[in-house]
Short mmCIF file of C-alpha atoms in Angstrom, two decimals:
data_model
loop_
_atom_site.label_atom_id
_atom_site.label_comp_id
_atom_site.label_asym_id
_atom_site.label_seq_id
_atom_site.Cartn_x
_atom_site.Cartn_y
_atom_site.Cartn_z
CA UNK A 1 -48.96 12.88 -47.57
CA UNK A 2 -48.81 9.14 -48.13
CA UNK A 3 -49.20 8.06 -51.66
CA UNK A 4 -52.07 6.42 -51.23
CA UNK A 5 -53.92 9.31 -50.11
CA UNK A 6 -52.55 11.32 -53.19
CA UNK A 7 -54.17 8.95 -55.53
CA UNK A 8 -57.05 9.52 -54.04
CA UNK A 9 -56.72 12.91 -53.98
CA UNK A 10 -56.33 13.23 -57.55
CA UNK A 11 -59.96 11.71 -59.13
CA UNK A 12 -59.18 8.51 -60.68
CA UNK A 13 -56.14 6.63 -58.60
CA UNK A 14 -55.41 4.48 -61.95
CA UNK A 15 -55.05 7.41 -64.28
CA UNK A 16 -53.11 9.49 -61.23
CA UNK A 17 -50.48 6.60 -60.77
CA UNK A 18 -50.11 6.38 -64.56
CA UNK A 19 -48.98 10.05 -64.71
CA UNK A 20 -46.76 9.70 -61.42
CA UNK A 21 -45.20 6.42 -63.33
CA UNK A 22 -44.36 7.23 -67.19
CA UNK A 23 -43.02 3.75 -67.03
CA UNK A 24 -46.91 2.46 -66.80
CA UNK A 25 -47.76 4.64 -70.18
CA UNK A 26 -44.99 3.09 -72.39
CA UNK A 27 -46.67 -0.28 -73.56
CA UNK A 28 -44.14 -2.09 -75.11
CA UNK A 29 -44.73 -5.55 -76.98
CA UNK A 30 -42.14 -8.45 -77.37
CA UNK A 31 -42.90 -10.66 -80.19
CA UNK A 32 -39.91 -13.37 -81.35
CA UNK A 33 -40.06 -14.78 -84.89
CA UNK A 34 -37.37 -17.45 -86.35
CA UNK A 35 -34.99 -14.88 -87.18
CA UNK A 36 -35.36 -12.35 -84.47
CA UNK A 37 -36.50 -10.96 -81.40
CA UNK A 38 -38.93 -7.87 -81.99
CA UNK A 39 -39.46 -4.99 -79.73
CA UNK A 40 -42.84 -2.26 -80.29
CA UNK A 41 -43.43 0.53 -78.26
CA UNK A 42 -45.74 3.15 -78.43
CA UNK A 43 -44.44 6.62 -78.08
CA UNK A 44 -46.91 9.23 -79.45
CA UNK A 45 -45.50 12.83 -79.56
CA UNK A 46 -42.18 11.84 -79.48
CA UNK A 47 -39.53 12.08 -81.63
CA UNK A 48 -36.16 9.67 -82.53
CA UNK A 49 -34.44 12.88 -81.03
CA UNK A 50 -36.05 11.97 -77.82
CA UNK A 51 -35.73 8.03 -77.16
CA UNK A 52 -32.59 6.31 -76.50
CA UNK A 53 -31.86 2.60 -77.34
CA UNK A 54 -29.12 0.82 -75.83
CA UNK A 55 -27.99 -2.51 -74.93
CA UNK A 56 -25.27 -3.55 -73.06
CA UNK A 57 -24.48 -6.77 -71.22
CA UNK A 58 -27.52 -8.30 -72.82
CA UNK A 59 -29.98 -6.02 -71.56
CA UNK A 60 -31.59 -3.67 -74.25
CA UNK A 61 -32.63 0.07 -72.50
CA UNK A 62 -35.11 2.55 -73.89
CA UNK A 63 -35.45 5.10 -72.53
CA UNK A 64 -36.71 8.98 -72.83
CA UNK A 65 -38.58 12.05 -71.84
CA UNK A 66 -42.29 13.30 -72.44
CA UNK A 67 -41.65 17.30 -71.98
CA UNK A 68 -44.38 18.86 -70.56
CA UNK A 69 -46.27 21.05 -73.62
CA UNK A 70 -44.92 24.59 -73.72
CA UNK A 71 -47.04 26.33 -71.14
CA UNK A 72 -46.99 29.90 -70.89
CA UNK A 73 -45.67 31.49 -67.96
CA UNK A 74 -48.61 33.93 -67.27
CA UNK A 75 -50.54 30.65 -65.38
CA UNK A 76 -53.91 32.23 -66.98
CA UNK A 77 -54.92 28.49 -67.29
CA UNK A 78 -57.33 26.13 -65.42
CA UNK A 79 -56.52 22.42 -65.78
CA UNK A 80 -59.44 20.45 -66.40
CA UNK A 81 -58.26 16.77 -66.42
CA UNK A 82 -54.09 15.92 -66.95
CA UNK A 83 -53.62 12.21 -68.34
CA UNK A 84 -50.78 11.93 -70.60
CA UNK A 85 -48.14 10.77 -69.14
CA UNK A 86 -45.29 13.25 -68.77
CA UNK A 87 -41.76 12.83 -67.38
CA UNK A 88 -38.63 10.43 -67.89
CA UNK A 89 -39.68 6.57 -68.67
CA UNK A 90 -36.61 3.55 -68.82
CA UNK A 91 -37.81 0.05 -70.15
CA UNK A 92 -35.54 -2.42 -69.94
CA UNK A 93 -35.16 -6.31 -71.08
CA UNK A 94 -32.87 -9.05 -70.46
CA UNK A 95 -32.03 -10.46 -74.18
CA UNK A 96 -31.85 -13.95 -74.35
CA UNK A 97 -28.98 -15.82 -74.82
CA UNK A 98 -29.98 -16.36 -78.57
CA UNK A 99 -29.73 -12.14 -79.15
CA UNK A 100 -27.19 -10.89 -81.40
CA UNK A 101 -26.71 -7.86 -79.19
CA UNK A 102 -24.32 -6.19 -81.53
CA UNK A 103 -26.67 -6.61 -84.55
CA UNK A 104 -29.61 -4.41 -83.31
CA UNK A 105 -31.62 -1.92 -85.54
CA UNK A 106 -33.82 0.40 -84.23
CA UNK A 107 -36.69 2.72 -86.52
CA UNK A 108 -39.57 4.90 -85.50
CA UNK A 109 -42.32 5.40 -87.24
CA UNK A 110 -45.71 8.33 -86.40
CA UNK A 111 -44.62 7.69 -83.24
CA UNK A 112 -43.77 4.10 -82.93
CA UNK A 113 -40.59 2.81 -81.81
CA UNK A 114 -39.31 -0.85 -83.44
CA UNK A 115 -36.30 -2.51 -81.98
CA UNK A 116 -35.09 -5.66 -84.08
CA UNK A 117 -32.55 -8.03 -82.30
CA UNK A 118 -31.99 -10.43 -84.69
CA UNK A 119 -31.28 -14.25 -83.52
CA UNK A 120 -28.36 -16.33 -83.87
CA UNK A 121 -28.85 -20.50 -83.21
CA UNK A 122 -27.18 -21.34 -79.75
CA UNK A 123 -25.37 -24.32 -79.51
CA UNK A 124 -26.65 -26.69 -76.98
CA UNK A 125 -23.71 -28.20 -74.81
CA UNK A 126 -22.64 -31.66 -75.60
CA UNK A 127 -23.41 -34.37 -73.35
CA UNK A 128 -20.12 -36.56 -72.64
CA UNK A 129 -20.64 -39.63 -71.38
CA UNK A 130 -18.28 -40.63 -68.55
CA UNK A 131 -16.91 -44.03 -67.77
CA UNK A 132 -17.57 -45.18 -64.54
CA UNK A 133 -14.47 -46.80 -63.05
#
């Protein structure tokens, strides 16, 4: 079955691709301020147990999983309407060159992840004038 006709399939094709793509359902904001670079995303139900922040090479990672609820194994259910997202998600950013990469904090907060990258002031290259001869 081709994707498209899946979406279809499934009611709403915006709210079906959301739950095939978790990526989609993790809004993240990136504000920068004078001192640092500021990262917000919205993770409701999880815990700091379940995200993972990383950065390496200056590219900051989060990542992490949206288990599926505990459903009983007796399938004496009827699903209604499913749209929270569920699955792995993996967000990642290229810091700019300004990042302290080795200086990041991370908190979360009722379900709100905030990643702080402070700044540090790059040095802008020298021009050197060169004698023609």
């Amino acid at each position: 079955m081709s994707i498209i006709s899946s979406l279809l399939n499934h009611g709403d094709p915006f709210i079906s691709m959301v739950n095939m793509c978790p990526v989609l359902s993790t809004p993240i904001d990136w504000k920068e301020t004078s001192e640092a670079h500021v990262f917000v995303a919205d993770l409701p139900g999880l815990k700091k147990e379940d995200v993972k922040v990383e950065v390496s090479d200056g590219l900051l990672q989060i990542s992490g999983e949206r288990n599926v609820e505990n459903e009983d194994d007796s399938k004496d259910y009827k699903w209604h309407r499913a749209e929270r997202c569920r699955g792995k998600f993996t967000r990642s950013f290229r810091l700019p060159d300004n990042a302290k990469a080795d200086e990041v904090k991370a908190s979360m907060e009722n379900g709100v992840l905030t990643v702080t990258v402070p700044k540090q002031e790059v040095k802008k290259p020298e021009k050197k004038v060169i004698a023609i001869e």
